[in-house]
Backbone as JSON Lines, residues from 0, in Angstrom:
{"i":0,"aa":"M","n":[-12.83,-8.42,14.54],"ca":[-12.31,-8.46,16.1],"c":[-11.28,-8.5,16.55]}
{"i":1,"aa":"V","n":[-10.58,-7.66,17.42],"ca":[-9.52,-7.72,18.13],"c":[-9.69,-8.64,19.44]}
{"i":2,"aa":"N","n":[-8.29,-9.73,19.31],"ca":[-8.66,-10.13,20.67],"c":[-7.96,-9.24,22.3]}
{"i":3,"aa":"H","n":[-8.84,-9.29,22.39],"ca":[-7.88,-8.36,23.81],"c":[-7.87,-9.04,24.95]}
{"i":4,"aa":"F","n":[-7.52,-10.15,25.04],"ca":[-7.0,-11.08,26.21],"c":[-5.7,-10.87,26.2]}
{"i":5,"aa":"F","n":[-4.45,-10.36,25.4],"ca":[-3.36,-9.89,26.24],"c":[-2.9,-8.62,27.09]}
{"i":6,"aa":"E","n":[-4.12,-7.58,26.39],"ca":[-3.97,-6.28,27.46],"c":[-4.63,-6.7,28.91]}
{"i":7,"aa":"L","n":[-5.44,-7.76,28.83],"ca":[-5.02,-7.61,30.84],"c":[-4.0,-8.09,31.23]}
{"i":8,"aa":"L","n":[-3.0,-9.09,30.68],"ca":[-1.68,-9.33,30.86],"c":[-0.79,-8.02,31.01]}
{"i":9,"aa":"D","n":[-0.7,-7.62,30.08],"ca":[0.53,-6.79,29.92],"c":[0.43,-5.7,28.43]}
{"i":10,"aa":"P","n":[-0.14,-4.49,28.49],"ca":[0.07,-3.43,27.64],"c":[0.51,-3.63,26.06]}
{"i":11,"aa":"L","n":[1.79,-3.53,26.77],"ca":[2.85,-3.92,25.53],"c":[2.71,-5.52,24.81]}
{"i":12,"aa":"K","n":[2.49,-6.41,25.04],"ca":[1.93,-7.6,24.26],"c":[0.89,-7.68,23.7]}
{"i":13,"aa":"A","n":[-0.24,-7.01,24.53],"ca":[-1.16,-6.34,23.57],"c":[-0.93,-5.57,22.17]}
{"i":14,"aa":"V","n":[0.34,-4.63,22.12],"ca":[0.43,-4.0,20.86],"c":[1.61,-5.41,19.97]}
{"i":15,"aa":"Q","n":[1.89,-6.13,20.49],"ca":[2.7,-7.02,20.32],"c":[2.31,-8.12,19.22]}
{"i":16,"aa":"H","n":[1.18,-8.27,19.8],"ca":[0.39,-9.52,19.82],"c":[-1.32,-9.5,19.47]}
{"i":17,"aa":"S","n":[-1.3,-8.58,18.59],"ca":[-2.79,-8.13,17.84],"c":[-3.42,-9.12,16.73]}
{"i":18,"aa":"F","n":[-4.58,-9.78,17.09],"ca":[-4.9,-10.53,16.23],"c":[-6.14,-10.47,15.18]}
{"i":19,"aa":"I","n":[-6.82,-10.48,14.66],"ca":[-7.63,-10.43,13.63],"c":[-8.56,-11.61,13.47]}
{"i":20,"aa":"H","n":[-9.82,-11.65,13.86],"ca":[-10.58,-13.26,13.65],"c":[-11.22,-12.98,12.87]}
{"i":21,"aa":"M","n":[-11.18,-13.59,11.56],"ca":[-11.73,-13.63,10.56],"c":[-12.61,-14.88,9.82]}
{"i":22,"aa":"S","n":[-13.66,-15.59,10.07],"ca":[-14.22,-16.89,9.65],"c":[-13.21,-17.95,10.6]}
{"i":23,"aa":"G","n":[-13.05,-17.78,11.69],"ca":[-12.68,-18.74,12.42],"c":[-11.31,-18.76,12.55]}
{"i":24,"aa":"V","n":[-10.54,-18.01,11.74],"ca":[-9.17,-18.33,11.69],"c":[-8.41,-17.43,12.07]}
{"i":25,"aa":"S","n":[-7.48,-17.08,13.18],"ca":[-6.59,-15.54,14.09],"c":[-5.76,-15.96,12.65]}
{"i":26,"aa":"T","n":[-5.3,-14.33,12.49],"ca":[-4.56,-14.03,11.38],"c":[-3.91,-12.48,12.19]}
{"i":27,"aa":"M","n":[-2.41,-12.6,12.41],"ca":[-1.62,-11.46,13.3],"c":[-1.73,-10.56,12.34]}
{"i":28,"aa":"V","n":[-1.62,-9.05,12.97],"ca":[-1.78,-8.06,11.85],"c":[-0.67,-7.43,12.36]}
{"i":29,"aa":"L","n":[-0.36,-6.49,11.57],"ca":[1.02,-5.73,11.75],"c":[0.77,-4.68,12.42]}
{"i":30,"aa":"T","n":[1.77,-4.38,13.56],"ca":[1.31,-3.09,14.91],"c":[2.71,-1.71,14.39]}
{"i":31,"aa":"S","n":[2.73,-0.89,15.07],"ca":[3.16,0.21,14.64],"c":[4.87,-0.18,15.25]}
{"i":32,"aa":"T","n":[4.54,-0.98,16.32],"ca":[5.96,-1.63,17.11],"c":[6.69,-2.53,16.04]}
{"i":33,"aa":"A","n":[6.17,-3.45,15.37],"ca":[6.67,-4.35,14.9],"c":[7.53,-3.7,13.32]}
{"i":34,"aa":"I","n":[6.7,-2.42,12.82],"ca":[7.18,-1.81,11.93],"c":[8.59,-1.24,11.87]}
{"i":35,"aa":"R","n":[8.38,-0.83,13.48],"ca":[9.67,0.32,13.27],"c":[10.87,-0.83,14.15]}
{"i":36,"aa":"H","n":[10.54,-1.95,14.81],"ca":[11.61,-2.74,14.73],"c":[12.27,-3.59,13.36]}
{"i":37,"aa":"A","n":[11.67,-3.42,12.13],"ca":[12.1,-4.14,11.41],"c":[13.21,-3.9,10.85]}
{"i":38,"aa":"K","n":[14.43,-4.63,11.12],"ca":[15.73,-4.46,10.61],"c":[16.2,-5.02,9.15]}
{"i":39,"aa":"P","n":[16.84,-4.33,8.2],"ca":[17.26,-5.04,7.21],"c":[18.24,-6.4,7.65]}
{"i":40,"aa":"R","n":[18.14,-7.52,6.55],"ca":[18.09,-8.84,6.85],"c":[19.47,-9.13,5.29]}
{"i":41,"aa":"A","n":[20.2,-10.38,5.16],"ca":[20.67,-10.57,4.06],"c":[19.48,-10.62,2.95]}
{"i":42,"aa":"K","n":[18.48,-10.93,2.83],"ca":[17.33,-11.08,1.65],"c":[16.06,-10.01,2.25]}
{"i":43,"aa":"N","n":[15.65,-9.44,0.7],"ca":[14.44,-8.79,1.1],"c":[13.49,-9.58,1.69]}
{"i":44,"aa":"Y","n":[12.48,-9.33,2.48],"ca":[11.26,-9.89,3.24],"c":[10.46,-8.93,3.17]}
{"i":45,"aa":"T","n":[8.95,-9.71,3.72],"ca":[7.89,-8.91,4.08],"c":[7.17,-9.03,5.1]}
{"i":46,"aa":"L","n":[6.69,-7.89,5.75],"ca":[5.67,-8.38,7.01],"c":[4.24,-8.04,6.42]}
{"i":47,"aa":"P","n":[3.56,-9.22,6.41],"ca":[2.11,-9.17,6.15],"c":[1.13,-8.43,6.99]}
{"i":48,"aa":"D","n":[0.49,-7.65,6.7],"ca":[-0.89,-7.52,7.56],"c":[-1.77,-8.04,7.24]}
{"i":49,"aa":"F","n":[-2.92,-7.84,6.28],"ca":[-4.38,-8.27,5.96],"c":[-5.15,-7.52,4.81]}
{"i":50,"aa":"D","n":[-5.7,-8.52,4.4],"ca":[-6.35,-7.9,3.5],"c":[-5.34,-7.95,1.92]}
{"i":51,"aa":"G","n":[-4.16,-8.03,2.03],"ca":[-3.14,-7.91,0.97],"c":[-2.05,-6.62,1.21]}
{"i":52,"aa":"L","n":[-2.21,-6.2,2.06],"ca":[-1.21,-5.23,2.21],"c":[-0.14,-5.6,3.34]}
{"i":53,"aa":"A","n":[0.94,-5.37,3.23],"ca":[2.04,-6.07,3.55],"c":[3.24,-5.2,3.46]}
{"i":54,"aa":"L","n":[4.18,-4.89,4.58],"ca":[5.36,-3.69,4.47],"c":[6.86,-4.68,3.65]}
{"i":55,"aa":"F","n":[7.18,-4.26,2.99],"ca":[8.28,-4.87,1.8],"c":[9.89,-4.11,2.72]}
{"i":56,"aa":"V","n":[10.44,-4.84,3.43],"ca":[11.79,-4.49,3.98],"c":[12.94,-4.77,2.41]}
{"i":57,"aa":"N","n":[13.9,-4.31,2.16],"ca":[14.58,-4.58,1.62],"c":[16.15,-4.76,2.53]}
{"i":58,"aa":"T","n":[16.89,-5.07,1.52],"ca":[18.55,-5.51,2.49],"c":[19.16,-4.21,3.0]}
{"i":59,"aa":"K","n":[18.72,-3.01,2.21],"ca":[19.29,-1.74,2.79],"c":[18.55,-0.98,4.03]}
{"i":60,"aa":"G","n":[17.42,-1.67,4.37],"ca":[16.76,-0.9,4.78],"c":[15.34,-0.13,4.65]}
{"i":61,"aa":"T","n":[15.3,-0.08,3.74],"ca":[14.01,0.73,3.13],"c":[12.54,-0.15,3.29]}
{"i":62,"aa":"K","n":[11.86,0.42,4.14],"ca":[10.5,-0.38,4.03],"c":[9.3,0.67,2.94]}
{"i":63,"aa":"S","n":[9.08,-0.55,2.48],"ca":[7.62,0.18,1.46],"c":[6.27,-0.65,1.65]}
{"i":64,"aa":"W","n":[5.55,-0.02,1.05],"ca":[3.76,-0.75,1.47],"c":[3.73,-0.98,0.58]}
{"i":65,"aa":"H","n":[3.07,-2.29,0.17],"ca":[2.84,-3.16,-1.02],"c":[1.39,-3.78,-0.72]}
{"i":66,"aa":"F","n":[0.39,-4.0,-1.23],"ca":[-0.9,-4.22,-1.82],"c":[-0.78,-5.2,-2.84]}
{"i":67,"aa":"R","n":[-1.16,-6.17,-2.63],"ca":[-1.48,-7.65,-3.73],"c":[-2.72,-7.79,-3.99]}
{"i":68,"aa":"F","n":[-3.4,-7.76,-5.02],"ca":[-4.55,-8.32,-5.45],"c":[-4.6,-8.94,-6.43]}
{"i":69,"aa":"S","n":[-6.02,-9.78,-6.44],"ca":[-6.29,-10.47,-7.52],"c":[-7.23,-9.96,-9.32]}
{"i":70,"aa":"W","n":[-6.06,-9.97,-10.21],"ca":[-6.8,-9.39,-11.15],"c":[-6.46,-10.47,-12.38]}
{"i":71,"aa":"A","n":[-7.69,-10.31,-12.87],"ca":[-7.26,-12.0,-14.6],"c":[-6.79,-12.44,-14.22]}
{"i":72,"aa":"G","n":[-6.75,-13.54,-13.14],"ca":[-6.26,-14.93,-12.89],"c":[-4.7,-14.63,-12.09]}
{"i":73,"aa":"K","n":[-4.16,-13.28,-11.83],"ca":[-3.3,-13.25,-11.18],"c":[-2.91,-12.25,-9.97]}
{"i":74,"aa":"Q","n":[-1.64,-12.6,-9.7],"ca":[-1.39,-11.53,-8.21],"c":[-0.52,-10.7,-8.46]}
{"i":75,"aa":"P","n":[-1.61,-9.46,-9.02],"ca":[-0.37,-8.46,-8.97],"c":[0.15,-7.58,-8.31]}
{"i":76,"aa":"R","n":[1.06,-6.73,-7.71],"ca":[1.43,-6.12,-6.97],"c":[1.39,-4.85,-7.44]}
{"i":77,"aa":"I","n":[1.01,-3.63,-5.89],"ca":[1.28,-2.3,-6.38],"c":[1.67,-1.45,-4.98]}
{"i":78,"aa":"S","n":[2.68,-0.56,-5.64],"ca":[3.62,-0.2,-4.12],"c":[2.58,0.83,-3.79]}
{"i":79,"aa":"L","n":[2.83,1.43,-2.9],"ca":[1.21,2.47,-1.54],"c":[2.62,3.53,-1.27]}
{"i":80,"aa":"G","n":[3.78,3.35,-1.35],"ca":[4.17,4.16,-1.03],"c":[5.33,3.73,0.42]}
{"i":81,"aa":"T","n":[6.12,4.51,1.11],"ca":[7.45,4.18,1.73],"c":[7.52,4.59,3.11]}
{"i":82,"aa":"Y","n":[7.56,4.2,4.15],"ca":[7.44,4.07,5.49],"c":[8.84,4.9,5.87]}
{"i":83,"aa":"P","n":[8.76,5.93,6.83],"ca":[8.02,6.29,7.58],"c":[6.52,7.64,6.72]}
{"i":84,"aa":"E","n":[7.16,7.89,5.73],"ca":[6.2,9.11,4.88],"c":[4.62,8.45,4.99]}
{"i":85,"aa":"I","n":[4.18,6.97,4.61],"ca":[3.46,6.59,5.0],"c":[2.79,5.87,6.28]}
{"i":86,"aa":"G","n":[2.22,5.84,7.33],"ca":[2.14,5.07,8.14],"c":[0.98,3.97,8.03]}
{"i":87,"aa":"L","n":[0.95,3.0,9.28],"ca":[0.24,2.04,8.84],"c":[-1.19,2.3,8.44]}
{"i":88,"aa":"C","n":[-2.09,3.15,9.38],"ca":[-3.0,3.68,9.05],"c":[-3.3,4.09,7.55]}
{"i":89,"aa":"D","n":[-2.51,4.72,7.55],"ca":[-2.3,5.43,5.57],"c":[-2.31,4.49,5.19]}
{"i":90,"aa":"A","n":[-1.66,3.59,5.22],"ca":[-1.23,2.26,4.22],"c":[-2.65,1.72,4.36]}
{"i":91,"aa":"R","n":[-3.04,1.44,5.26],"ca":[-4.39,0.85,5.26],"c":[-5.7,1.24,4.13]}
{"i":92,"aa":"V","n":[-5.51,2.18,4.75],"ca":[-6.65,3.65,4.13],"c":[-6.35,3.34,2.74]}
{"i":93,"aa":"L","n":[-5.11,3.77,1.88],"ca":[-4.86,3.25,0.7],"c":[-5.54,2.18,0.18]}
{"i":94,"aa":"R","n":[-4.89,1.09,0.93],"ca":[-5.1,-0.24,0.54],"c":[-6.78,-0.44,0.38]}
{"i":95,"aa":"D","n":[-7.26,0.27,1.44],"ca":[-8.85,-0.07,1.14],"c":[-9.45,0.8,-0.36]}
{"i":96,"aa":"I","n":[-8.61,2.0,-0.67],"ca":[-8.96,2.61,-1.79],"c":[-8.74,1.34,-2.95]}
{"i":97,"aa":"A","n":[-7.36,1.15,-2.97],"ca":[-7.43,0.28,-4.44],"c":[-8.41,-0.87,-3.85]}
{"i":98,"aa":"R","n":[-8.77,-1.67,-2.79],"ca":[-9.69,-2.8,-2.91],"c":[-11.18,-2.07,-3.4]}
{"i":99,"aa":"A","n":[-11.16,-0.83,-3.05],"ca":[-12.95,-0.65,-3.78],"c":[-12.41,-0.84,-5.14]}
{"i":100,"aa":"L","n":[-11.45,-0.26,-6.04],"ca":[-10.84,-0.01,-7.19],"c":[-11.22,-1.06,-7.72]}
{"i":101,"aa":"V","n":[-10.33,-2.26,-7.32],"ca":[-10.68,-3.59,-7.96],"c":[-12.15,-4.33,-7.8]}
{"i":102,"aa":"A","n":[-12.86,-3.86,-6.93],"ca":[-14.08,-3.93,-6.53],"c":[-15.0,-3.96,-7.73]}
{"i":103,"aa":"K","n":[-14.7,-2.54,-8.12],"ca":[-15.42,-1.69,-9.37],"c":[-14.95,-1.83,-10.34]}
{"i":104,"aa":"G","n":[-14.07,-3.16,-10.67],"ca":[-13.54,-3.86,-11.81],"c":[-12.39,-2.58,-12.59]}
{"i":105,"aa":"I","n":[-12.04,-1.59,-11.68],"ca":[-11.04,-0.88,-12.14],"c":[-9.75,-1.14,-11.35]}
{"i":106,"aa":"D","n":[-8.41,-1.29,-12.11],"ca":[-7.17,-2.24,-12.16],"c":[-6.47,-0.86,-11.22]}
{"i":107,"aa":"P","n":[-6.05,-1.05,-10.22],"ca":[-5.71,0.07,-9.64],"c":[-4.26,0.83,-9.9]}
{"i":108,"aa":"R","n":[-3.42,-0.16,-11.08],"ca":[-2.29,0.39,-11.32],"c":[-2.87,1.1,-12.59]}
{"i":109,"aa":"D","n":[-3.76,0.95,-13.45],"ca":[-4.25,1.97,-14.32],"c":[-4.78,3.03,-14.08]}
{"i":110,"aa":"Q","n":[-5.32,2.94,-12.81],"ca":[-5.79,4.33,-12.03],"c":[-4.49,5.29,-11.91]}
{"i":111,"aa":"R","n":[-3.59,4.56,-11.24],"ca":[-2.27,5.42,-10.76],"c":[-1.86,5.95,-12.33]}
{"i":112,"aa":"R","n":[-1.84,5.3,-13.17],"ca":[-1.46,5.79,-14.56],"c":[-1.96,6.93,-15.25]}
{"i":113,"aa":"L","n":[-3.09,6.65,-14.87],"ca":[-4.47,8.06,-15.05],"c":[-3.8,9.41,-14.73]}
{"i":114,"aa":"E","n":[-4.13,8.98,-13.22],"ca":[-3.8,10.02,-12.25],"c":[-2.39,11.0,-12.61]}
{"i":115,"aa":"R","n":[-1.2,10.15,-12.74],"ca":[-0.1,10.57,-13.35],"c":[-0.36,11.73,-14.51]}
{"i":116,"aa":"N","n":[-0.69,10.94,-15.39],"ca":[-1.08,11.6,-16.56],"c":[-1.9,12.78,-16.67]}
{"i":117,"aa":"A","n":[-2.55,12.74,-15.83],"ca":[-3.51,13.75,-15.49],"c":[-2.58,14.84,-14.94]}
{"i":118,"aa":"K","n":[-1.61,14.64,-14.22],"ca":[-0.64,15.34,-13.66],"c":[0.24,16.24,-14.48]}
{"i":119,"aa":"L","n":[0.34,15.87,-15.65],"ca":[1.12,16.51,-16.74],"c":[0.69,17.13,-17.07]}
{"i":120,"aa":"L","n":[-0.72,17.09,-17.46],"ca":[-1.73,17.77,-18.27],"c":[-1.85,19.52,-17.25]}
{"i":121,"aa":"T","n":[-1.45,19.27,-15.73],"ca":[-1.78,20.46,-15.51],"c":[-0.63,21.79,-15.52]}
{"i":122,"aa":"C","n":[-1.39,22.72,-15.09],"ca":[0.08,24.01,-15.47],"c":[1.73,23.55,-14.79]}
{"i":123,"aa":"K","n":[1.43,22.44,-13.91],"ca":[2.56,22.52,-13.27],"c":[3.64,22.48,-13.94]}
{"i":124,"aa":"A","n":[3.19,21.44,-15.13],"ca":[4.12,20.62,-16.08],"c":[5.09,21.6,-16.7]}
{"i":125,"aa":"P","n":[6.3,21.39,-16.79],"ca":[7.29,22.06,-17.4],"c":[6.49,22.75,-18.99]}
{"i":126,"aa":"P","n":[6.86,23.99,-19.24],"ca":[6.47,24.59,-20.31],"c":[6.27,23.74,-21.81]}
{"i":127,"aa":"E","n":[7.3,22.89,-22.02],"ca":[7.76,22.27,-23.26],"c":[6.64,21.78,-23.26]}
{"i":128,"aa":"R","n":[6.49,20.42,-22.07],"ca":[6.07,19.47,-22.14],"c":[3.86,19.85,-22.38]}
{"i":129,"aa":"R","n":[3.65,21.28,-21.82],"ca":[2.23,21.76,-21.85],"c":[2.33,21.98,-23.43]}
{"i":130,"aa":"F","n":[3.1,23.07,-23.9],"ca":[3.27,23.08,-25.4],"c":[2.67,22.26,-26.17]}
{"i":131,"aa":"S","n":[3.38,20.79,-26.14],"ca":[3.31,19.79,-26.95],"c":[2.11,18.97,-26.9]}
{"i":132,"aa":"V","n":[1.9,18.8,-25.3],"ca":[0.24,18.77,-25.12],"c":[-0.76,19.64,-26.12]}
{"i":133,"aa":"D","n":[-0.49,20.82,-25.74],"ca":[-1.43,21.48,-26.19],"c":[-1.15,21.57,-27.86]}
{"i":134,"aa":"V","n":[-0.16,21.46,-28.24],"ca":[-0.1,21.24,-30.11],"c":[-1.25,19.79,-30.44]}
{"i":135,"aa":"L","n":[-0.67,18.8,-29.73],"ca":[-1.35,17.16,-29.66],"c":[-3.0,17.92,-29.8]}
{"i":136,"aa":"Q","n":[-3.39,18.45,-28.65],"ca":[-5.18,18.99,-29.04],"c":[-5.31,19.45,-29.81]}
{"i":137,"aa":"I","n":[-4.88,20.43,-30.11],"ca":[-5.1,21.03,-31.54],"c":[-5.04,19.99,-33.04]}
{"i":138,"aa":"L","n":[-4.12,19.57,-33.04],"ca":[-4.05,18.82,-34.29],"c":[-4.87,17.54,-34.35]}
{"i":139,"aa":"G","n":[-4.81,16.92,-32.97],"ca":[-5.89,15.72,-33.23],"c":[-4.75,14.37,-32.8]}
{"i":140,"aa":"P","n":[-5.6,13.31,-33.3],"ca":[-4.71,12.11,-33.24],"c":[-3.73,11.73,-34.64]}
């Protein structure tokens, strides 16, 4: 549930001060304004959203979306793409897809590898790669 108190005072402040309330704890969520105004610093930094999504800003000013999740007792991170190619709403959708995979017991990093390998098998792959894949399929392992 979003806190609409700031909207009564100033619409701009409502955009800058969006909150999400979960189990009695207020957490700031990332806004489009905050993303646009994120500037490079001397060190890399992240702007957290919620549910594992964060915007990583490097020293050169490149902004990329990262999703951190729990897997086998560790907290791995997967990159979801770069801003502005992927906006805030799209990043949240990608995060939700990755969270659903984790909930099903599928590592999102493995799923990405499978999808990339599947692209290599399409007819868009270079002819020599298609040939080597076809030969391997005929000859077997």
